[in-house]
Short mmCIF file of C-alpha atoms in Angstrom, two decimals:
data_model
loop_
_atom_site.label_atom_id
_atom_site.label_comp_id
_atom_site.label_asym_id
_atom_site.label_seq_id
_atom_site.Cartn_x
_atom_site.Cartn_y
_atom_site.Cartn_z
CA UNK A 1 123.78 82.28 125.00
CA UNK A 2 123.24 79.07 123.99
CA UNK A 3 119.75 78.38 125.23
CA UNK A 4 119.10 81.74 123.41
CA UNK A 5 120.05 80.49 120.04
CA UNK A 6 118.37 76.98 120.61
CA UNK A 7 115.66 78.97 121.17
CA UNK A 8 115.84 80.84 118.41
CA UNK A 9 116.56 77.96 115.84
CA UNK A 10 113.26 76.01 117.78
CA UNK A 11 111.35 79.02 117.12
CA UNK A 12 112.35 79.50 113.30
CA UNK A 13 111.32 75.39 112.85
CA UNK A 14 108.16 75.89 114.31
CA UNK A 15 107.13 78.79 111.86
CA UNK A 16 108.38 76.39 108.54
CA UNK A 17 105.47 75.16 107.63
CA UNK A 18 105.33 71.02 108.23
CA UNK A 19 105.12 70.40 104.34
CA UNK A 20 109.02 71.35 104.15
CA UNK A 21 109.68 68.33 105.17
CA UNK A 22 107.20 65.86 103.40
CA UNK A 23 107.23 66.80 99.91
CA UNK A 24 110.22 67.19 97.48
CA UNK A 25 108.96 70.24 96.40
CA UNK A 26 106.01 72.22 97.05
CA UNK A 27 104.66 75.67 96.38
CA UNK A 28 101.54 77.85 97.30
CA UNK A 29 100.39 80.55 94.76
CA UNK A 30 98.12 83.55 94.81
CA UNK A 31 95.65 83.14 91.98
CA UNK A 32 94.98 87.22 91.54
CA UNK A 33 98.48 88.59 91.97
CA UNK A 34 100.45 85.49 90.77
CA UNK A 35 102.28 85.57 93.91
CA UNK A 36 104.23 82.95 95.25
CA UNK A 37 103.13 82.04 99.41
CA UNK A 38 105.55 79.79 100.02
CA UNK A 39 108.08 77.67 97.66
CA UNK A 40 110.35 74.40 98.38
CA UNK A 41 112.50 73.27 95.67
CA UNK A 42 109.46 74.82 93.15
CA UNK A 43 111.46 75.08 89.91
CA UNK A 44 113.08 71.64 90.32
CA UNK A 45 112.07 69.63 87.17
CA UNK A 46 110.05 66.64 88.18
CA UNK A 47 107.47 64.24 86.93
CA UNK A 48 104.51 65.51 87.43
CA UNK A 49 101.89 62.15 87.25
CA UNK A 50 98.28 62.68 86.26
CA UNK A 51 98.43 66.12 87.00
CA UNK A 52 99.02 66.39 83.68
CA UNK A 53 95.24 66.24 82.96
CA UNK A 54 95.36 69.20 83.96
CA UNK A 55 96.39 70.72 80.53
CA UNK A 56 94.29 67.45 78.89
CA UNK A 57 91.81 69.62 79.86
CA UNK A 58 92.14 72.48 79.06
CA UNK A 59 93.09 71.24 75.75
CA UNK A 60 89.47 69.49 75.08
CA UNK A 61 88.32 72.35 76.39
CA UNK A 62 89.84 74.69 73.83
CA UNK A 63 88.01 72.35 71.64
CA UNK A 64 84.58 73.42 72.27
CA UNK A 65 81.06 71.91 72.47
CA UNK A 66 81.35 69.32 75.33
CA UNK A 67 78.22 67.61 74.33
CA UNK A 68 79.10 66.33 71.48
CA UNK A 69 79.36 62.42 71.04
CA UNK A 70 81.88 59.21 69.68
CA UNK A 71 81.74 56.20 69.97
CA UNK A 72 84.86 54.53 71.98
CA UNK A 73 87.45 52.83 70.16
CA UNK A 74 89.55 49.57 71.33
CA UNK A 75 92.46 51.56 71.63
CA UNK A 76 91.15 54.06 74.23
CA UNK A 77 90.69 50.91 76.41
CA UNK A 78 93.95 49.27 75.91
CA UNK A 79 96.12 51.33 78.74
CA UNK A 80 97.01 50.87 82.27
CA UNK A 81 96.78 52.37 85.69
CA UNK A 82 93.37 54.20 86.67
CA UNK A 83 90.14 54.51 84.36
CA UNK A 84 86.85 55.55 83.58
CA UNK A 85 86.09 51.91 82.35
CA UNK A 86 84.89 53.64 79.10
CA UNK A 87 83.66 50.04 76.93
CA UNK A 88 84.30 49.67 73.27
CA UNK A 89 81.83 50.46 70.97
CA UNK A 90 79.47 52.74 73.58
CA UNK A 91 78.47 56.17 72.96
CA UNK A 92 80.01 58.90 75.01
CA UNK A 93 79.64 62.96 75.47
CA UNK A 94 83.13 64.48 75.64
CA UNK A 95 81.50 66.36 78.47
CA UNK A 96 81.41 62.91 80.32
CA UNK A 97 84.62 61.88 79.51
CA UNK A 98 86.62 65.11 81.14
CA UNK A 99 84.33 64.03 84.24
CA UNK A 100 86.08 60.91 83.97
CA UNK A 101 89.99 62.53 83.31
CA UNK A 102 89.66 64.56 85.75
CA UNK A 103 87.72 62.82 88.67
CA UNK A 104 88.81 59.26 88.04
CA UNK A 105 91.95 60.02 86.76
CA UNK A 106 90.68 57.95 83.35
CA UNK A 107 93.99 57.18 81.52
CA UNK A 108 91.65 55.39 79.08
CA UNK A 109 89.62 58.78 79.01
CA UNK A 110 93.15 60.82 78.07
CA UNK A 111 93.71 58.36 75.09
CA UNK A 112 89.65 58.93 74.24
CA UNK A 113 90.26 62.70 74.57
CA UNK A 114 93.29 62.82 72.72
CA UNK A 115 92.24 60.74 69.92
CA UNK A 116 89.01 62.66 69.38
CA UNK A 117 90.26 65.65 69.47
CA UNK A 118 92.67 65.86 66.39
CA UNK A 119 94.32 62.45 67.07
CA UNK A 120 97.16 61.05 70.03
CA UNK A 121 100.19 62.97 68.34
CA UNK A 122 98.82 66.32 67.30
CA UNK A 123 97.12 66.79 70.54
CA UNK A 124 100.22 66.05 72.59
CA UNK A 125 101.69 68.69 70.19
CA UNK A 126 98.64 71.28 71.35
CA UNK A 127 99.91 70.37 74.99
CA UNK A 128 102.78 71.57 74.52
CA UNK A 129 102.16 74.80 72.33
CA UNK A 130 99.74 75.64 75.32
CA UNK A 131 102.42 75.51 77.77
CA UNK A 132 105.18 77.53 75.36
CA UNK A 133 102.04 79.82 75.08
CA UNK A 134 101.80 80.45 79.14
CA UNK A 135 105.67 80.31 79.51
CA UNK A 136 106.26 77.33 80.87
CA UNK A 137 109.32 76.43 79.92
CA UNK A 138 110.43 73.65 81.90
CA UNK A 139 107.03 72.22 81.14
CA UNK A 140 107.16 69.10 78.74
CA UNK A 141 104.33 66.66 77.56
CA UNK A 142 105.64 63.03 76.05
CA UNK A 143 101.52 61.64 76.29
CA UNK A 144 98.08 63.01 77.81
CA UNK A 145 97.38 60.82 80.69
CA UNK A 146 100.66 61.63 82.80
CA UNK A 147 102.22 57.94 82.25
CA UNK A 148 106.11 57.88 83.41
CA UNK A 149 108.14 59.15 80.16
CA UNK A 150 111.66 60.02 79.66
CA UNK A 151 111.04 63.46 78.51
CA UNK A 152 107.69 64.12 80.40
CA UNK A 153 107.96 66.40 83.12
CA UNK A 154 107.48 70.14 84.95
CA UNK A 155 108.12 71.83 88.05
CA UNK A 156 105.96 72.81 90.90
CA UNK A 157 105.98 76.59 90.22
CA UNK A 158 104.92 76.05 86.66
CA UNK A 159 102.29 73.15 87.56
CA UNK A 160 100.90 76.09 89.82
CA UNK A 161 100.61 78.51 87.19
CA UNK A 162 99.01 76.19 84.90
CA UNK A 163 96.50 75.29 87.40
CA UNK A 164 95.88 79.10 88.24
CA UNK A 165 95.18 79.88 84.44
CA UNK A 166 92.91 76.88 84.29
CA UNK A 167 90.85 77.82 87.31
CA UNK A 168 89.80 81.21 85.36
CA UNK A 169 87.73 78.51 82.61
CA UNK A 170 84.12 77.94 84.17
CA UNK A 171 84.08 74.39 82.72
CA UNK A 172 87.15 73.03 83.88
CA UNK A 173 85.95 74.65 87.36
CA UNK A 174 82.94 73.34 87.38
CA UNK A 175 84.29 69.86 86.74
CA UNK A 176 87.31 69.72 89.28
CA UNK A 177 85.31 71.29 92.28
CA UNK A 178 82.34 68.33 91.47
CA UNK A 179 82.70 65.28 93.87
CA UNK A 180 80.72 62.58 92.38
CA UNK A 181 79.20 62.85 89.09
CA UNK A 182 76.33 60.03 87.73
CA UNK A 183 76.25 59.59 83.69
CA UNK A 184 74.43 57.00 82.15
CA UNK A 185 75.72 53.76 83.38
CA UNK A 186 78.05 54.86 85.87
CA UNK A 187 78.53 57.11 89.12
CA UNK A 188 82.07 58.42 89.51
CA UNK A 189 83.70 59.85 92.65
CA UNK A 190 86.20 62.30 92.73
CA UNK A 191 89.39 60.98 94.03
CA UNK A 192 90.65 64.52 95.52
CA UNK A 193 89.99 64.03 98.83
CA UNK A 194 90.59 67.52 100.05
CA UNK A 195 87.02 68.06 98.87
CA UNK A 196 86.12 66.52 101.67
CA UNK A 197 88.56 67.32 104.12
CA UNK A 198 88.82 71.08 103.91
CA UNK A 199 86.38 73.22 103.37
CA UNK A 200 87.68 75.51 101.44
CA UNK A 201 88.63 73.20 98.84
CA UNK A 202 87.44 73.67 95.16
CA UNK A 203 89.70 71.23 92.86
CA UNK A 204 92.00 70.00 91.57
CA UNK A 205 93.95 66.92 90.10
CA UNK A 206 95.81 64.19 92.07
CA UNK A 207 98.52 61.74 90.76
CA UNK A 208 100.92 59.21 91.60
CA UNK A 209 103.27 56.57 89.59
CA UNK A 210 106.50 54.77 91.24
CA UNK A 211 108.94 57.17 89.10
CA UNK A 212 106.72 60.56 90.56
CA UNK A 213 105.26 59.48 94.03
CA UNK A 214 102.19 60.99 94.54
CA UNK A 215 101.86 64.73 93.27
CA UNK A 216 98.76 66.73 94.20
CA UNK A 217 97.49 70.22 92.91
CA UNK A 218 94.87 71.46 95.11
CA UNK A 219 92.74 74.93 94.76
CA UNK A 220 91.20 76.81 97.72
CA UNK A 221 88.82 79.72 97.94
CA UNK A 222 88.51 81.86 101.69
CA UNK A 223 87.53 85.62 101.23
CA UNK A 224 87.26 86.19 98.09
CA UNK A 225 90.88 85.06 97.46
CA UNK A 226 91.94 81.65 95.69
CA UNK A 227 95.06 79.98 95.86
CA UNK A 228 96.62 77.01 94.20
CA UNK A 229 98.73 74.28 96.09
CA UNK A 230 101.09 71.69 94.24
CA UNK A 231 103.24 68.96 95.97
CA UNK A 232 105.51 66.57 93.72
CA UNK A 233 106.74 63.74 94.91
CA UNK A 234 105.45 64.11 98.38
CA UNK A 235 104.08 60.74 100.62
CA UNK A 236 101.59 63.14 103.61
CA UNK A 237 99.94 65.37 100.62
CA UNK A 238 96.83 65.42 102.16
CA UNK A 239 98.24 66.84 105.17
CA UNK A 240 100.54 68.75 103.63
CA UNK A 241 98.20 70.41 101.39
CA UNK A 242 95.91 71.72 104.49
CA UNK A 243 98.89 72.67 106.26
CA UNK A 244 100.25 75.17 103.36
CA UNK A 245 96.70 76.35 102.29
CA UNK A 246 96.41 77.45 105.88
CA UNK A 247 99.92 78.95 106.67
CA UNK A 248 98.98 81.05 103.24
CA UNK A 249 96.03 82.19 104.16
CA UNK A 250 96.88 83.53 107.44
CA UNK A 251 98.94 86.00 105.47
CA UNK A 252 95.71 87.74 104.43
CA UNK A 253 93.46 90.08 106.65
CA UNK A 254 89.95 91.18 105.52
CA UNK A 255 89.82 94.78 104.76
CA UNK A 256 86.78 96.86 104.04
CA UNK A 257 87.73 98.73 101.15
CA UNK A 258 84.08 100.73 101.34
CA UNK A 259 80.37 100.31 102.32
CA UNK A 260 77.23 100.27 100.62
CA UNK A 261 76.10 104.33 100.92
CA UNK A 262 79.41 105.73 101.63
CA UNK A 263 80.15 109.06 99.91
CA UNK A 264 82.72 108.53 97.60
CA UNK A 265 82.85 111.69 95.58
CA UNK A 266 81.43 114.19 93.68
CA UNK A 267 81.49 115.71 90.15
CA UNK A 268 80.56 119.19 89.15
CA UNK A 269 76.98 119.76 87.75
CA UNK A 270 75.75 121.69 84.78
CA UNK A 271 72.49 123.73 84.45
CA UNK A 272 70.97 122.56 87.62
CA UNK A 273 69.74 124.01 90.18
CA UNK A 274 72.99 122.71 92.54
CA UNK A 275 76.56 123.02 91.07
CA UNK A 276 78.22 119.76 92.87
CA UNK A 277 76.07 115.76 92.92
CA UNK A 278 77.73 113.71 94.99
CA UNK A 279 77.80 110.38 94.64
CA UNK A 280 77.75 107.30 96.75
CA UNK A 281 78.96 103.32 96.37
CA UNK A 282 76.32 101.16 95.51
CA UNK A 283 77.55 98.05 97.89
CA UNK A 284 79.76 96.73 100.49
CA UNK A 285 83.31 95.72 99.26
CA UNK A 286 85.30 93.42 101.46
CA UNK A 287 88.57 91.68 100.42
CA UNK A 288 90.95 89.54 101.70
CA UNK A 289 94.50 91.10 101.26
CA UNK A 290 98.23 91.02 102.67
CA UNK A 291 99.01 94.58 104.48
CA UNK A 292 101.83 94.82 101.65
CA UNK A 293 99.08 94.28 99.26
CA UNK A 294 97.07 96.72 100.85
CA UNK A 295 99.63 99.40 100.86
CA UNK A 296 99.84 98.96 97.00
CA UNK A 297 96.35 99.06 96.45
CA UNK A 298 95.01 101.15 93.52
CA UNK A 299 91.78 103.06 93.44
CA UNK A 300 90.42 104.86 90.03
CA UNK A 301 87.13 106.05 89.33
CA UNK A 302 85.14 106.28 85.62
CA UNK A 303 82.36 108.79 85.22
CA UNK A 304 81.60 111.85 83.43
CA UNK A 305 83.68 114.90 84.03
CA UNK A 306 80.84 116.78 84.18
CA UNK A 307 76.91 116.13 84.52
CA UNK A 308 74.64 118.14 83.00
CA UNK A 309 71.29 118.45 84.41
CA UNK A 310 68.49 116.96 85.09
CA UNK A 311 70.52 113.71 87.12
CA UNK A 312 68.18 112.06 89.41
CA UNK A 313 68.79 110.52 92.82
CA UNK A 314 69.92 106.85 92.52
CA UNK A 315 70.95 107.86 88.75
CA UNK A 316 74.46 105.58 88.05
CA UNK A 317 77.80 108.57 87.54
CA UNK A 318 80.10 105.05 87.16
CA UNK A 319 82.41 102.64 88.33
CA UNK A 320 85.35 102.49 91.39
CA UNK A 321 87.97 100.04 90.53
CA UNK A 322 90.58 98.40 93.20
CA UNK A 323 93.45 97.69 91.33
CA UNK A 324 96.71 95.67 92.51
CA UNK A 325 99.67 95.72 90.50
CA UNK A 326 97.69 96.43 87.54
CA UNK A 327 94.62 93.63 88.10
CA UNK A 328 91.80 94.66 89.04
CA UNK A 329 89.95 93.11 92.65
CA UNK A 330 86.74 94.56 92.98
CA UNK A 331 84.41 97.21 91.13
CA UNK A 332 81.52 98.35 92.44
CA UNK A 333 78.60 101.42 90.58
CA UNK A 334 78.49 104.60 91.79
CA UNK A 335 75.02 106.54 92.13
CA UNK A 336 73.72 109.96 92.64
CA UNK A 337 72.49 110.81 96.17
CA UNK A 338 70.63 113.75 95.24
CA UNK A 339 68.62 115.01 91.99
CA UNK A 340 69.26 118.08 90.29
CA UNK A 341 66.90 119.89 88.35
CA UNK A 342 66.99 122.11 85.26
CA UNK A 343 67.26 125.65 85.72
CA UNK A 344 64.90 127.62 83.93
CA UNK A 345 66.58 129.09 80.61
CA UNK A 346 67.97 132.37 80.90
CA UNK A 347 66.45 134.89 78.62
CA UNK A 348 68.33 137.91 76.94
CA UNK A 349 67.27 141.81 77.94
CA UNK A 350 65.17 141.68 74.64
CA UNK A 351 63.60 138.13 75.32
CA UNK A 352 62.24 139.64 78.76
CA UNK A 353 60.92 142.71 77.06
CA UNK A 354 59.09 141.07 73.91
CA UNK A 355 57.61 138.66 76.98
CA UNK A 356 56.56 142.11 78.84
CA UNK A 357 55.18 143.78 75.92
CA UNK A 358 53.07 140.58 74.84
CA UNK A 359 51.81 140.12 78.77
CA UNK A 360 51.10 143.79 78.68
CA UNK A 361 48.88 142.98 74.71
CA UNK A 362 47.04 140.25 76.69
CA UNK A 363 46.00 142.46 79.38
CA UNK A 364 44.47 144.82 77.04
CA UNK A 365 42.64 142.40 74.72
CA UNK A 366 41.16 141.00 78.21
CA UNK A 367 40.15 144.66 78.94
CA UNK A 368 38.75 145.61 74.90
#
């Protein structure tokens, strides 16, 4: 008996995943449904590092036109820990400078940020509206560059959901999937190094002070499904990371949901010469799902209710949706796989005999 329960208790270790016992807390989050993977002490409130660039950001972001210029101020030079090396008195895109935030982890670029967009203290202030906005509560901003503060902190669920509302904005994607990036006077490399070392990485944001250890929010993309990682305070994040993005995704199977030319349905014609036009899916649609998700999957289809005629073959009737808990996956058109022409206009019993009669008058003025 026993051997049968030190089995049992091996066996259950085994299928923890290894980051359980690296990281103070860590989580793993589907991007689409919101749902959580796999949690470890994810709504303890921690500091969080330079992940807070993160909302920095999206912040600048909400901002608008990235290639605009300034000129760099003393002050944005003036800070410790890691930089951009922005110089005083150079001339800078704002474009270039979230480069720097977010692949250097500029804390000179934060202050350069913050300052030109509406000033140090009323951008911290945006921070923080932004994260009462997205309901992150336990969320807190004391500065923009992630610098150890008393009141400066957030938890690894709500880190996650911040990054998974962030990945939705092309820009910031664009930025924290790039890993190098040459600007005029300087080449910068992106200190993620799960860019590198897993290749289904696509961002994010690292960190690390004495008071945080090193934190890590990492986004992956396999399938058609993306999914955000966060460790706080966690010394084998690296390793961690690739472990966790891989126990999640082996929750998901590939399911083909339809095929290109598949006969989908079809919707009662009009004045033609058939009564029914069926219609097809225009392309293959494959996703990556759990088999719970599966089970709960939607379908809904948008078209006429009825189709008067003439519809030609190929002709778009509309759209199938795949809906999960009230998001939609995957849409694909739907098209006609036969024509249908007009039927000739029926004529009253008076129509037909005014068309007799003038037949008949034609004959005879061909005859006279």
């Amino acid at each position: 008996m026993k051997k049968i329960l030190f089995g049992l208790l091996f066996a259950l270790l085994l299928a923890q995943p290894a980051q359980a016992l690296s990281a103070h807390s860590a989580i793993v989050l589907d991007c689409a449904s919101g749902d959580v993977l796999f949690a470890h002490n994810a709504d303890e409130i921690l500091p969080m590092a330079s992940t807070t660039k993160i909302m920095t950001a999206l912040v600048a972001l909400d901002y608008g036109d990235l290639d605009r210029t300034y000129t760099v101020k003393k002050e944005y030079t003036l800070v410790e820990g890691s930089s951009m090396y922005l110089r005083e008195g150079e001339t800078i895109s704002m474009r270039d400078t979230l480069y720097g935030l977010m692949l250097m982890s500029g804390n000179d670029a934060a202050l350069a940020v913050a300052g030109e967009c509406g000033g140090q203290q009323a951008f911290v202030q945006a921070m923080n509206d932004k994260a009462a906005a997205l309901g992150l509560m336990n969320t807190h901003f004391d500065n923009p560059n992630g610098l150890d503060s008393e009141n400066h902190h957030t938890t690894a669920h709500e880190l996650a959901t911040l990054a998974a509302y962030a990945m939705q904005n092309p820009d910031f994607r664009q930025i924290v999937s790039t890993a190098s990036y040459t600007m005029e006077g300087r080449t910068m490399v992106n200190h993620n190094k799960l860019l590198k070392r897993y290749p289904d990485a696509i961002g994010i944001k690292t960190g690390y002070t004495k008071k945080s250890g090193r934190c890590l929010v990492s986004a992956a993309e396999r399938n058609g499904r993306q999914l955000v990682a966060v460790t706080l305070n966690d010394p084998d994040d690296w390793d961690d990371h690739i472990a966790m993005l891989d126990d999640a995704f082996s929750q998901f199977q590939e399911y083909t949901l339809h095929e290109a030319g598949q006969q989908i349905g079809s919707a009662p014609c009009e004045g033609g010469d058939i009564t029914v036009l069926p219609y097809q899916a225009e392309s293959d649609i494959k996703i990556s799902l759990t088999p719970a998700e599966y089970e709960a999957l939607e379908t809904s289809i948008t078209g006429a209710k009825f189709i008067y005629a003439p519809a030609a073959k190929g002709q778009t009737y509309g759209t199938i949706t795949y809906t999960l808990h009230g998001k939609p996956l995957a849409q694909d058109h739907l098209t006609f796989t036969q024509s249908a022409a007009m039927l000739p206009e029926k004529l009253e019993w008076w129509e037909i005999l005014l068309q007799k009669i003038a037949s008949l008058l034609d004959g005879l003025r061909g005859i006279l």
